[in-house]
mmCIF file of N, CA and C and ligand atoms in Angstrom:
data_model
loop_
_atom_site.group_PDB
_atom_site.id
_atom_site.type_symbol
_atom_site.label_atom_id
_atom_site.label_comp_id
_atom_site.label_asym_id
_atom_site.label_seq_id
_atom_site.Cartn_x
_atom_site.Cartn_y
_atom_site.Cartn_z
ATOM 1 N N GLU A 25 102.565 102.560 109.595
ATOM 2 C CA GLU A 25 101.427 101.640 109.229
ATOM 3 C C GLU A 25 101.735 100.258 109.907
ATOM 4 N N SER A 26 100.716 99.688 110.591
ATOM 5 C CA SER A 26 100.964 98.436 111.305
ATOM 6 C C SER A 26 100.838 97.242 110.386
ATOM 7 N N THR A 27 99.982 97.297 109.386
ATOM 8 C CA THR A 27 99.890 96.144 108.467
ATOM 9 C C THR A 27 101.248 96.041 107.734
ATOM 10 N N PRO A 28 101.783 94.855 107.668
ATOM 11 C CA PRO A 28 103.117 94.710 107.025
ATOM 12 C C PRO A 28 102.982 94.979 105.504
ATOM 13 N N ILE A 29 104.108 95.446 104.977
ATOM 14 C CA ILE A 29 104.295 95.579 103.568
ATOM 15 C C ILE A 29 105.098 94.301 103.112
ATOM 16 N N ALA A 30 104.518 93.496 102.249
ATOM 17 C CA ALA A 30 105.215 92.252 101.747
ATOM 18 C C ALA A 30 106.157 92.648 100.634
ATOM 19 N N VAL A 31 107.262 91.962 100.648
ATOM 20 C CA VAL A 31 108.305 92.108 99.625
ATOM 21 C C VAL A 31 108.758 90.835 99.053
ATOM 22 N N ALA A 32 108.940 90.722 97.792
ATOM 23 C CA ALA A 32 109.532 89.468 97.210
ATOM 24 C C ALA A 32 110.209 89.829 95.947
ATOM 25 N N CYS A 33 111.194 88.978 95.612
ATOM 26 C CA CYS A 33 111.995 89.204 94.397
ATOM 27 C C CYS A 33 112.637 87.908 93.959
ATOM 28 N N ASP A 34 113.175 87.967 92.802
ATOM 29 C CA ASP A 34 114.007 86.797 92.301
ATOM 30 C C ASP A 34 115.510 87.332 92.391
ATOM 31 N N HIS A 35 116.424 86.519 91.807
ATOM 32 C CA HIS A 35 117.808 86.937 91.957
ATOM 33 C C HIS A 35 118.192 88.254 91.296
ATOM 34 N N GLY A 36 117.354 88.586 90.235
ATOM 35 C CA GLY A 36 117.591 89.849 89.519
ATOM 36 C C GLY A 36 117.121 91.077 90.293
ATOM 37 N N GLY A 37 116.399 90.809 91.334
ATOM 38 C CA GLY A 37 115.845 91.904 92.178
ATOM 39 C C GLY A 37 116.499 91.964 93.608
ATOM 40 N N PHE A 38 117.300 90.972 93.915
ATOM 41 C CA PHE A 38 117.736 90.756 95.305
ATOM 42 C C PHE A 38 118.458 92.022 95.850
ATOM 43 N N GLU A 39 119.353 92.550 95.112
ATOM 44 C CA GLU A 39 120.090 93.672 95.603
ATOM 45 C C GLU A 39 119.209 94.919 95.888
ATOM 46 N N LEU A 40 118.399 95.179 94.958
ATOM 47 C CA LEU A 40 117.478 96.359 95.133
ATOM 48 C C LEU A 40 116.434 96.047 96.322
ATOM 49 N N LYS A 41 115.980 94.812 96.375
ATOM 50 C CA LYS A 41 115.099 94.531 97.507
ATOM 51 C C LYS A 41 115.765 94.745 98.835
ATOM 52 N N GLN A 42 117.045 94.300 99.028
ATOM 53 C CA GLN A 42 117.703 94.532 100.303
ATOM 54 C C GLN A 42 117.810 95.962 100.607
ATOM 55 N N MET A 43 118.057 96.832 99.605
ATOM 56 C CA MET A 43 118.250 98.251 99.780
ATOM 57 C C MET A 43 116.871 98.873 100.245
ATOM 58 N N LEU A 44 115.847 98.424 99.516
ATOM 59 C CA LEU A 44 114.454 99.100 99.879
ATOM 60 C C LEU A 44 113.920 98.588 101.171
ATOM 61 N N VAL A 45 114.159 97.351 101.532
ATOM 62 C CA VAL A 45 113.725 96.711 102.817
ATOM 63 C C VAL A 45 114.414 97.533 103.983
ATOM 64 N N GLY A 46 115.696 97.845 103.755
ATOM 65 C CA GLY A 46 116.426 98.684 104.745
ATOM 66 C C GLY A 46 115.700 100.018 104.941
ATOM 67 N N HIS A 47 115.339 100.627 103.845
ATOM 68 C CA HIS A 47 114.638 101.922 103.984
ATOM 69 C C HIS A 47 113.245 101.884 104.585
ATOM 70 N N LEU A 48 112.520 100.814 104.227
ATOM 71 C CA LEU A 48 111.190 100.683 104.766
ATOM 72 C C LEU A 48 111.258 100.438 106.300
ATOM 73 N N LYS A 49 112.221 99.564 106.718
ATOM 74 C CA LYS A 49 112.317 99.356 108.171
ATOM 75 C C LYS A 49 112.727 100.599 108.889
ATOM 76 N N ALA A 50 113.754 101.397 108.308
ATOM 77 C CA ALA A 50 114.137 102.660 108.903
ATOM 78 C C ALA A 50 113.025 103.654 109.022
ATOM 79 N N GLU A 51 112.081 103.592 108.162
ATOM 80 C CA GLU A 51 110.965 104.412 108.283
ATOM 81 C C GLU A 51 109.847 103.933 109.129
ATOM 82 N N GLY A 52 110.116 102.780 109.737
ATOM 83 C CA GLY A 52 109.058 102.245 110.712
ATOM 84 C C GLY A 52 108.099 101.309 110.204
ATOM 85 N N HIS A 53 108.222 100.883 108.957
ATOM 86 C CA HIS A 53 107.312 99.909 108.332
ATOM 87 C C HIS A 53 107.637 98.513 108.916
ATOM 88 N N VAL A 54 106.641 97.684 109.004
ATOM 89 C CA VAL A 54 106.769 96.312 109.299
ATOM 90 C C VAL A 54 106.797 95.599 107.921
ATOM 91 N N VAL A 55 107.864 94.807 107.667
ATOM 92 C CA VAL A 55 108.175 94.208 106.430
ATOM 93 C C VAL A 55 107.984 92.722 106.461
ATOM 94 N N LEU A 56 107.125 92.151 105.623
ATOM 95 C CA LEU A 56 107.099 90.688 105.504
ATOM 96 C C LEU A 56 107.874 90.260 104.337
ATOM 97 N N ASP A 57 109.014 89.714 104.583
ATOM 98 C CA ASP A 57 109.999 89.395 103.457
ATOM 99 C C ASP A 57 109.885 88.036 102.956
ATOM 100 N N LEU A 58 109.290 87.813 101.764
ATOM 101 C CA LEU A 58 109.066 86.566 101.220
ATOM 102 C C LEU A 58 110.176 85.919 100.371
ATOM 103 N N GLY A 59 111.320 86.557 100.485
ATOM 104 C CA GLY A 59 112.532 86.108 99.732
ATOM 105 C C GLY A 59 112.566 86.709 98.298
ATOM 106 N N THR A 60 113.438 86.321 97.450
ATOM 107 C CA THR A 60 114.493 85.366 97.830
ATOM 108 C C THR A 60 115.647 85.862 98.600
ATOM 109 N N ASP A 61 116.523 85.088 99.100
ATOM 110 C CA ASP A 61 117.470 85.563 100.083
ATOM 111 C C ASP A 61 118.909 85.591 99.600
ATOM 112 N N SER A 62 119.116 85.506 98.256
ATOM 113 C CA SER A 62 120.463 85.594 97.757
ATOM 114 C C SER A 62 120.376 85.800 96.231
ATOM 115 N N THR A 63 121.503 85.983 95.601
ATOM 116 C CA THR A 63 121.540 86.193 94.207
ATOM 117 C C THR A 63 121.564 84.844 93.446
ATOM 118 N N ASP A 64 121.379 83.662 94.153
ATOM 119 C CA ASP A 64 121.267 82.341 93.455
ATOM 120 C C ASP A 64 120.103 82.346 92.598
ATOM 121 N N SER A 65 120.177 81.804 91.425
ATOM 122 C CA SER A 65 119.091 81.778 90.390
ATOM 123 C C SER A 65 117.876 81.018 90.960
ATOM 124 N N VAL A 66 116.689 81.688 90.833
ATOM 125 C CA VAL A 66 115.372 81.124 91.180
ATOM 126 C C VAL A 66 114.446 81.373 90.184
ATOM 127 N N ASP A 67 113.172 80.949 90.249
ATOM 128 C CA ASP A 67 112.097 81.186 89.276
ATOM 129 C C ASP A 67 111.100 82.269 89.837
ATOM 130 N N TYR A 68 111.071 83.340 89.058
ATOM 131 C CA TYR A 68 110.205 84.499 89.577
ATOM 132 C C TYR A 68 108.726 84.128 89.774
ATOM 133 N N PRO A 69 108.091 83.154 89.032
ATOM 134 C CA PRO A 69 106.685 82.940 89.462
ATOM 135 C C PRO A 69 106.457 82.466 90.795
ATOM 136 N N GLU A 70 107.393 81.694 91.471
ATOM 137 C CA GLU A 70 107.283 81.281 92.810
ATOM 138 C C GLU A 70 107.058 82.507 93.751
ATOM 139 N N PHE A 71 107.783 83.500 93.446
ATOM 140 C CA PHE A 71 107.731 84.655 94.305
ATOM 141 C C PHE A 71 106.530 85.637 94.007
ATOM 142 N N GLY A 72 106.174 85.707 92.777
ATOM 143 C CA GLY A 72 104.917 86.365 92.469
ATOM 144 C C GLY A 72 103.717 85.750 93.051
ATOM 145 N N TYR A 73 103.710 84.453 93.086
ATOM 146 C CA TYR A 73 102.614 83.660 93.693
ATOM 147 C C TYR A 73 102.625 83.819 95.250
ATOM 148 N N ALA A 74 103.750 83.826 95.744
ATOM 149 C CA ALA A 74 103.883 83.999 97.193
ATOM 150 C C ALA A 74 103.305 85.369 97.625
ATOM 151 N N MET A 75 103.662 86.350 96.813
ATOM 152 C CA MET A 75 103.052 87.664 97.097
ATOM 153 C C MET A 75 101.539 87.550 97.025
ATOM 154 N N ALA A 76 101.023 87.031 95.879
ATOM 155 C CA ALA A 76 99.524 86.908 95.776
ATOM 156 C C ALA A 76 98.843 86.252 96.968
ATOM 157 N N GLU A 77 99.565 85.178 97.435
ATOM 158 C CA GLU A 77 98.840 84.475 98.667
ATOM 159 C C GLU A 77 98.907 85.366 99.865
ATOM 160 N N ALA A 78 99.975 86.122 100.027
ATOM 161 C CA ALA A 78 100.047 87.029 101.212
ATOM 162 C C ALA A 78 98.970 88.116 101.139
ATOM 163 N N ILE A 79 98.764 88.706 100.017
ATOM 164 C CA ILE A 79 97.713 89.643 99.729
ATOM 165 C C ILE A 79 96.346 88.944 99.929
ATOM 166 N N ARG A 80 96.125 87.845 99.320
ATOM 167 C CA ARG A 80 94.848 87.134 99.437
ATOM 168 C C ARG A 80 94.541 86.762 100.885
ATOM 169 N N ASP A 81 95.483 86.368 101.582
ATOM 170 C CA ASP A 81 95.217 85.866 103.002
ATOM 171 C C ASP A 81 95.308 86.944 104.025
ATOM 172 N N GLY A 82 95.433 88.323 103.589
ATOM 173 C CA GLY A 82 95.359 89.449 104.474
ATOM 174 C C GLY A 82 96.608 89.590 105.320
ATOM 175 N N LYS A 83 97.739 88.900 104.940
ATOM 176 C CA LYS A 83 99.008 89.069 105.695
ATOM 177 C C LYS A 83 99.637 90.422 105.343
ATOM 178 N N ALA A 84 99.232 91.028 104.183
ATOM 179 C CA ALA A 84 99.769 92.408 103.849
ATOM 180 C C ALA A 84 98.643 93.037 102.974
ATOM 181 N N THR A 85 98.648 94.293 102.934
ATOM 182 C CA THR A 85 97.755 95.006 102.143
ATOM 183 C C THR A 85 98.503 95.664 100.931
ATOM 184 N N ARG A 86 99.810 95.898 101.103
ATOM 185 C CA ARG A 86 100.642 96.417 99.969
ATOM 186 C C ARG A 86 101.869 95.486 99.779
ATOM 187 N N GLY A 87 102.252 95.457 98.536
ATOM 188 C CA GLY A 87 103.485 94.690 98.236
ATOM 189 C C GLY A 87 104.434 95.314 97.326
ATOM 190 N N LEU A 88 105.641 94.831 97.349
ATOM 191 C CA LEU A 88 106.722 95.284 96.475
ATOM 192 C C LEU A 88 107.349 94.027 95.813
ATOM 193 N N LEU A 89 107.387 93.920 94.545
ATOM 194 C CA LEU A 89 108.017 92.875 93.854
ATOM 195 C C LEU A 89 109.109 93.418 92.948
ATOM 196 N N ILE A 90 110.199 92.590 92.806
ATOM 197 C CA ILE A 90 111.281 92.981 91.985
ATOM 198 C C ILE A 90 111.825 91.776 91.304
ATOM 199 N N CYS A 91 111.974 91.790 89.977
ATOM 200 C CA CYS A 91 112.742 90.812 89.270
ATOM 201 C C CYS A 91 113.642 91.595 88.259
ATOM 202 N N GLY A 92 114.280 90.922 87.400
ATOM 203 C CA GLY A 92 115.222 91.650 86.528
ATOM 204 C C GLY A 92 114.630 92.896 85.760
ATOM 205 N N SER A 93 113.407 92.565 85.193
ATOM 206 C CA SER A 93 112.781 93.527 84.454
ATOM 207 C C SER A 93 111.492 94.141 85.175
ATOM 208 N N GLY A 94 111.088 93.495 86.116
ATOM 209 C CA GLY A 94 109.773 93.793 86.779
ATOM 210 C C GLY A 94 108.596 93.151 86.118
ATOM 211 N N ILE A 95 108.795 92.569 84.891
ATOM 212 C CA ILE A 95 107.698 92.099 83.991
ATOM 213 C C ILE A 95 107.252 90.779 84.416
ATOM 214 N N GLY A 96 108.205 89.804 84.477
ATOM 215 C CA GLY A 96 107.779 88.391 84.791
ATOM 216 C C GLY A 96 107.082 88.248 86.115
ATOM 217 N N ILE A 97 107.580 88.884 87.205
ATOM 218 C CA ILE A 97 107.038 88.777 88.511
ATOM 219 C C ILE A 97 105.696 89.460 88.493
ATOM 220 N N SER A 98 105.537 90.542 87.737
ATOM 221 C CA SER A 98 104.240 91.227 87.770
ATOM 222 C C SER A 98 103.200 90.390 87.017
ATOM 223 N N ILE A 99 103.513 89.748 85.971
ATOM 224 C CA ILE A 99 102.547 88.838 85.348
ATOM 225 C C ILE A 99 102.171 87.699 86.284
ATOM 226 N N ALA A 100 103.111 87.145 86.934
ATOM 227 C CA ALA A 100 102.751 86.003 87.894
ATOM 228 C C ALA A 100 101.770 86.577 89.007
ATOM 229 N N ALA A 101 102.087 87.691 89.528
ATOM 230 C CA ALA A 101 101.234 88.146 90.660
ATOM 231 C C ALA A 101 99.843 88.526 90.130
ATOM 232 N N ASN A 102 99.780 89.098 88.900
ATOM 233 C CA ASN A 102 98.519 89.568 88.360
ATOM 234 C C ASN A 102 97.567 88.407 87.873
ATOM 235 N N ARG A 103 98.106 87.228 87.885
ATOM 236 C CA ARG A 103 97.120 86.076 87.609
ATOM 237 C C ARG A 103 96.165 85.859 88.674
ATOM 238 N N HIS A 104 96.331 86.596 89.790
ATOM 239 C CA HIS A 104 95.457 86.448 90.938
ATOM 240 C C HIS A 104 94.572 87.703 91.081
ATOM 241 N N PRO A 105 93.169 87.468 91.151
ATOM 242 C CA PRO A 105 92.366 88.711 91.005
ATOM 243 C C PRO A 105 92.495 89.584 92.220
ATOM 244 N N GLU A 106 93.030 89.198 93.297
ATOM 245 C CA GLU A 106 93.124 90.152 94.462
ATOM 246 C C GLU A 106 94.372 91.099 94.285
ATOM 247 N N VAL A 107 95.216 90.766 93.295
ATOM 248 C CA VAL A 107 96.336 91.599 93.006
ATOM 249 C C VAL A 107 96.185 92.644 91.929
ATOM 250 N N ARG A 108 96.596 93.841 92.101
ATOM 251 C CA ARG A 108 96.704 94.707 91.014
ATOM 252 C C ARG A 108 98.167 95.266 91.144
ATOM 253 N N ALA A 109 99.023 94.602 90.340
ATOM 254 C CA ALA A 109 100.463 94.854 90.415
ATOM 255 C C ALA A 109 100.820 95.786 89.141
ATOM 256 N N ALA A 110 101.567 96.789 89.497
ATOM 257 C CA ALA A 110 101.981 97.758 88.449
ATOM 258 C C ALA A 110 103.495 97.856 88.259
ATOM 259 N N VAL A 111 103.965 97.654 87.127
ATOM 260 C CA VAL A 111 105.424 97.885 86.870
ATOM 261 C C VAL A 111 105.568 99.340 86.624
ATOM 262 N N VAL A 112 106.518 99.929 87.414
ATOM 263 C CA VAL A 112 106.634 101.432 87.478
ATOM 264 C C VAL A 112 108.048 101.755 87.187
ATOM 265 N N HIS A 113 108.227 102.824 86.571
ATOM 266 C CA HIS A 113 109.650 103.323 86.197
ATOM 267 C C HIS A 113 109.845 104.727 86.620
ATOM 268 N N ASP A 114 108.818 105.424 87.030
ATOM 269 C CA ASP A 114 108.984 106.859 87.425
ATOM 270 C C ASP A 114 107.893 107.259 88.432
ATOM 271 N N GLY A 115 108.099 108.394 89.011
ATOM 272 C CA GLY A 115 107.273 108.920 90.011
ATOM 273 C C GLY A 115 105.808 109.118 89.493
ATOM 274 N N LEU A 116 105.629 109.646 88.337
ATOM 275 C CA LEU A 116 104.280 109.736 87.835
ATOM 276 C C LEU A 116 103.537 108.465 87.692
ATOM 277 N N GLY A 117 104.187 107.410 87.153
ATOM 278 C CA GLY A 117 103.600 106.052 87.155
ATOM 279 C C GLY A 117 103.288 105.571 88.579
ATOM 280 N N ALA A 118 104.123 105.817 89.524
ATOM 281 C CA ALA A 118 103.818 105.465 90.871
ATOM 282 C C ALA A 118 102.576 106.124 91.408
ATOM 283 N N ARG A 119 102.384 107.426 91.123
ATOM 284 C CA ARG A 119 101.232 108.127 91.563
ATOM 285 C C ARG A 119 99.971 107.678 90.870
ATOM 286 N N LEU A 120 100.077 107.517 89.475
ATOM 287 C CA LEU A 120 98.875 107.213 88.833
ATOM 288 C C LEU A 120 98.328 105.728 89.082
ATOM 289 N N CYS A 121 99.224 104.935 89.327
ATOM 290 C CA CYS A 121 98.811 103.480 89.625
ATOM 291 C C CYS A 121 98.062 103.386 90.926
ATOM 292 N N ARG A 122 98.256 104.333 91.789
ATOM 293 C CA ARG A 122 97.492 104.454 93.063
ATOM 294 C C ARG A 122 96.238 105.237 92.811
ATOM 295 N N GLN A 123 96.249 106.386 92.206
ATOM 296 C CA GLN A 123 95.147 107.214 91.999
ATOM 297 C C GLN A 123 94.119 106.634 91.187
ATOM 298 N N HIS A 124 94.516 105.973 90.068
ATOM 299 C CA HIS A 124 93.501 105.431 89.035
ATOM 300 C C HIS A 124 93.296 103.965 89.206
ATOM 301 N N ASN A 125 94.231 103.233 89.485
ATOM 302 C CA ASN A 125 94.202 101.753 89.495
ATOM 303 C C ASN A 125 94.093 101.071 90.880
ATOM 304 N N ASP A 126 94.330 101.862 91.885
ATOM 305 C CA ASP A 126 94.327 101.303 93.261
ATOM 306 C C ASP A 126 95.208 100.105 93.318
ATOM 307 N N ALA A 127 96.406 100.319 92.689
ATOM 308 C CA ALA A 127 97.449 99.250 92.664
ATOM 309 C C ALA A 127 97.770 98.907 94.067
ATOM 310 N N ASN A 128 97.891 97.600 94.372
ATOM 311 C CA ASN A 128 98.249 97.204 95.729
ATOM 312 C C ASN A 128 99.698 96.575 95.732
ATOM 313 N N VAL A 129 100.204 96.505 94.602
ATOM 314 C CA VAL A 129 101.602 95.916 94.480
ATOM 315 C C VAL A 129 102.345 96.758 93.462
ATOM 316 N N ILE A 130 103.560 97.125 93.839
ATOM 317 C CA ILE A 130 104.408 97.975 92.902
ATOM 318 C C ILE A 130 105.592 97.025 92.552
ATOM 319 N N CYS A 131 105.884 97.041 91.293
ATOM 320 C CA CYS A 131 107.029 96.219 90.725
ATOM 321 C C CYS A 131 108.066 96.988 90.019
ATOM 322 N N PHE A 132 109.257 96.591 90.208
ATOM 323 C CA PHE A 132 110.462 97.242 89.725
ATOM 324 C C PHE A 132 111.273 96.306 88.932
ATOM 325 N N GLY A 133 111.986 96.721 87.899
ATOM 326 C CA GLY A 133 113.067 95.883 87.272
ATOM 327 C C GLY A 133 114.352 96.255 87.900
ATOM 328 N N GLY A 134 114.960 95.356 88.674
ATOM 329 C CA GLY A 134 116.071 95.628 89.363
ATOM 330 C C GLY A 134 117.381 95.910 88.540
ATOM 331 N N ARG A 135 117.242 95.418 87.252
ATOM 332 C CA ARG A 135 118.276 95.626 86.271
ATOM 333 C C ARG A 135 117.963 96.912 85.382
ATOM 334 N N LEU A 136 116.953 97.539 85.684
ATOM 335 C CA LEU A 136 116.471 98.693 84.841
ATOM 336 C C LEU A 136 116.368 100.004 85.572
ATOM 337 N N ILE A 137 116.036 99.992 86.819
ATOM 338 C CA ILE A 137 115.768 101.191 87.545
ATOM 339 C C ILE A 137 116.859 101.504 88.436
ATOM 340 N N GLY A 138 117.262 102.748 88.630
ATOM 341 C CA GLY A 138 118.229 103.118 89.576
ATOM 342 C C GLY A 138 117.637 103.144 91.101
ATOM 343 N N PRO A 139 118.471 103.010 92.080
ATOM 344 C CA PRO A 139 117.990 102.934 93.394
ATOM 345 C C PRO A 139 117.291 104.094 93.867
ATOM 346 N N GLU A 140 117.786 105.344 93.513
ATOM 347 C CA GLU A 140 117.145 106.572 94.033
ATOM 348 C C GLU A 140 115.707 106.752 93.324
ATOM 349 N N VAL A 141 115.571 106.381 92.060
ATOM 350 C CA VAL A 141 114.318 106.444 91.419
ATOM 351 C C VAL A 141 113.316 105.448 92.013
ATOM 352 N N ALA A 142 113.837 104.222 92.343
ATOM 353 C CA ALA A 142 112.997 103.199 92.935
ATOM 354 C C ALA A 142 112.516 103.638 94.296
ATOM 355 N N LEU A 143 113.431 104.227 95.067
ATOM 356 C CA LEU A 143 112.876 104.632 96.328
ATOM 357 C C LEU A 143 112.008 105.721 96.322
ATOM 358 N N ASP A 144 112.212 106.648 95.390
ATOM 359 C CA ASP A 144 111.163 107.764 95.149
ATOM 360 C C ASP A 144 109.754 107.203 94.801
ATOM 361 N N CYS A 145 109.767 106.289 93.819
ATOM 362 C CA CYS A 145 108.613 105.578 93.366
ATOM 363 C C CYS A 145 107.827 104.893 94.526
ATOM 364 N N LEU A 146 108.682 104.112 95.326
ATOM 365 C CA LEU A 146 108.106 103.371 96.456
ATOM 366 C C LEU A 146 107.412 104.352 97.513
ATOM 367 N N ASN A 147 108.106 105.419 97.729
ATOM 368 C CA ASN A 147 107.522 106.357 98.715
ATOM 369 C C ASN A 147 106.188 106.989 98.187
ATOM 370 N N ILE A 148 106.089 107.315 96.926
ATOM 371 C CA ILE A 148 104.985 107.939 96.302
ATOM 372 C C ILE A 148 103.836 106.827 96.359
ATOM 373 N N PHE A 149 104.184 105.612 95.968
ATOM 374 C CA PHE A 149 103.241 104.554 95.951
ATOM 375 C C PHE A 149 102.647 104.354 97.355
ATOM 376 N N LEU A 150 103.370 104.479 98.347
ATOM 377 C CA LEU A 150 102.821 104.178 99.771
ATOM 378 C C LEU A 150 102.088 105.417 100.255
ATOM 379 N N GLU A 151 102.300 106.586 99.825
ATOM 380 C CA GLU A 151 101.713 107.804 100.291
ATOM 381 C C GLU A 151 100.528 108.263 99.453
ATOM 382 N N THR A 152 100.291 107.704 98.283
ATOM 383 C CA THR A 152 99.193 108.253 97.400
ATOM 384 C C THR A 152 97.878 107.409 97.644
ATOM 385 N N THR A 153 96.833 108.100 97.739
ATOM 386 C CA THR A 153 95.514 107.400 97.866
ATOM 387 C C THR A 153 94.790 107.280 96.563
ATOM 388 N N PHE A 154 93.915 106.230 96.532
ATOM 389 C CA PHE A 154 93.031 106.041 95.414
ATOM 390 C C PHE A 154 92.050 107.097 95.246
ATOM 391 N N GLU A 155 91.805 107.558 94.005
ATOM 392 C CA GLU A 155 90.802 108.706 93.825
ATOM 393 C C GLU A 155 89.367 108.187 93.868
ATOM 394 N N GLY A 156 89.121 106.896 93.635
ATOM 395 C CA GLY A 156 87.674 106.468 93.608
ATOM 396 C C GLY A 156 86.976 107.026 92.413
ATOM 397 N N GLY A 157 85.681 107.411 92.671
ATOM 398 C CA GLY A 157 84.870 107.961 91.680
ATOM 399 C C GLY A 157 84.810 107.096 90.432
ATOM 400 N N ARG A 158 84.942 107.617 89.207
ATOM 401 C CA ARG A 158 84.802 106.836 88.027
ATOM 402 C C ARG A 158 85.878 105.713 87.957
ATOM 403 N N HIS A 159 86.876 105.848 88.629
ATOM 404 C CA HIS A 159 87.925 104.739 88.724
ATOM 405 C C HIS A 159 87.517 103.521 89.386
ATOM 406 N N ALA A 160 86.561 103.704 90.432
ATOM 407 C CA ALA A 160 86.193 102.602 91.225
ATOM 408 C C ALA A 160 85.514 101.547 90.468
ATOM 409 N N ARG A 161 84.623 102.012 89.511
ATOM 410 C CA ARG A 161 83.843 101.005 88.699
ATOM 411 C C ARG A 161 84.799 100.176 87.883
ATOM 412 N N ARG A 162 85.844 100.797 87.341
ATOM 413 C CA ARG A 162 86.835 100.103 86.557
ATOM 414 C C ARG A 162 87.622 99.064 87.301
ATOM 415 N N VAL A 163 88.067 99.578 88.516
ATOM 416 C CA VAL A 163 88.862 98.644 89.399
ATOM 417 C C VAL A 163 88.060 97.501 89.930
ATOM 418 N N ASP A 164 86.756 97.784 90.103
ATOM 419 C CA ASP A 164 85.849 96.618 90.595
ATOM 420 C C ASP A 164 85.845 95.509 89.448
ATOM 421 N N LYS A 165 85.829 95.960 88.145
ATOM 422 C CA LYS A 165 85.774 94.980 87.172
ATOM 423 C C LYS A 165 87.096 94.206 87.009
ATOM 424 N N LEU A 166 88.146 94.798 87.450
ATOM 425 C CA LEU A 166 89.400 94.017 87.489
ATOM 426 C C LEU A 166 89.358 92.818 88.277
ATOM 427 N N SER A 167 88.589 92.916 89.372
ATOM 428 C CA SER A 167 88.371 91.750 90.329
ATOM 429 C C SER A 167 87.431 90.651 89.817
ATOM 430 N N LYS A 168 86.797 90.878 88.640
ATOM 431 C CA LYS A 168 85.828 89.946 88.139
ATOM 432 C C LYS A 168 86.137 89.705 86.670
ATOM 433 N N PRO A 169 87.327 89.147 86.289
ATOM 434 C CA PRO A 169 87.627 88.891 85.014
ATOM 435 C C PRO A 169 86.645 87.932 84.317
ATOM 436 N N ARG A 170 86.304 88.060 83.057
ATOM 437 C CA ARG A 170 85.442 87.228 82.351
ATOM 438 C C ARG A 170 86.139 85.971 81.689
HETATM 439 C C1 RB5 B 2 115.888 86.407 85.205
HETATM 440 O O1 RB5 B 2 117.134 86.260 84.508
HETATM 441 C C2 RB5 B 2 114.965 87.278 84.548
HETATM 442 O O2 RB5 B 2 114.415 86.681 83.459
HETATM 443 C C3 RB5 B 2 113.811 87.823 85.556
HETATM 444 O O3 RB5 B 2 114.422 88.362 86.633
HETATM 445 C C4 RB5 B 2 112.816 88.714 85.014
HETATM 446 O O4 RB5 B 2 113.431 89.801 84.439
HETATM 447 C C5 RB5 B 2 111.702 88.171 84.198
HETATM 448 O O5 RB5 B 2 110.882 88.811 83.791
#
């Protein structure tokens, strides 16, 4: 895929981010790495917002976010209507967030998920298409919060 996959994390996700970026690049993906670049403590909203800007500005169509739990950084990213970020813990969640929710960002808890499960989830997320149909109406509504 020529469009970059954006990745961002806080200190709690740095180690897993480095591992997954290596896999993405080895598989030929272009990676837009938005940081963080070390295990020094940082604030996850900054990185969730950086992801949302990259998606909004068309610099990437898919994203990967990692913090300690996956939760804080997903909340930050999901404050932006262009983002549909899903915290995922297993392959079924990775498949369903694409098929039903057209999720464009996958989020992991670097302190919760094992590296092999995370890689499996990421691959499923990237390979699975949105089913559309009845789900399209619901996903459209997500872009127009009241
Ligand atoms: C940082 O210690 C931790 O709070 C953060 O990585 C994340 O888990 C927040 O949701």
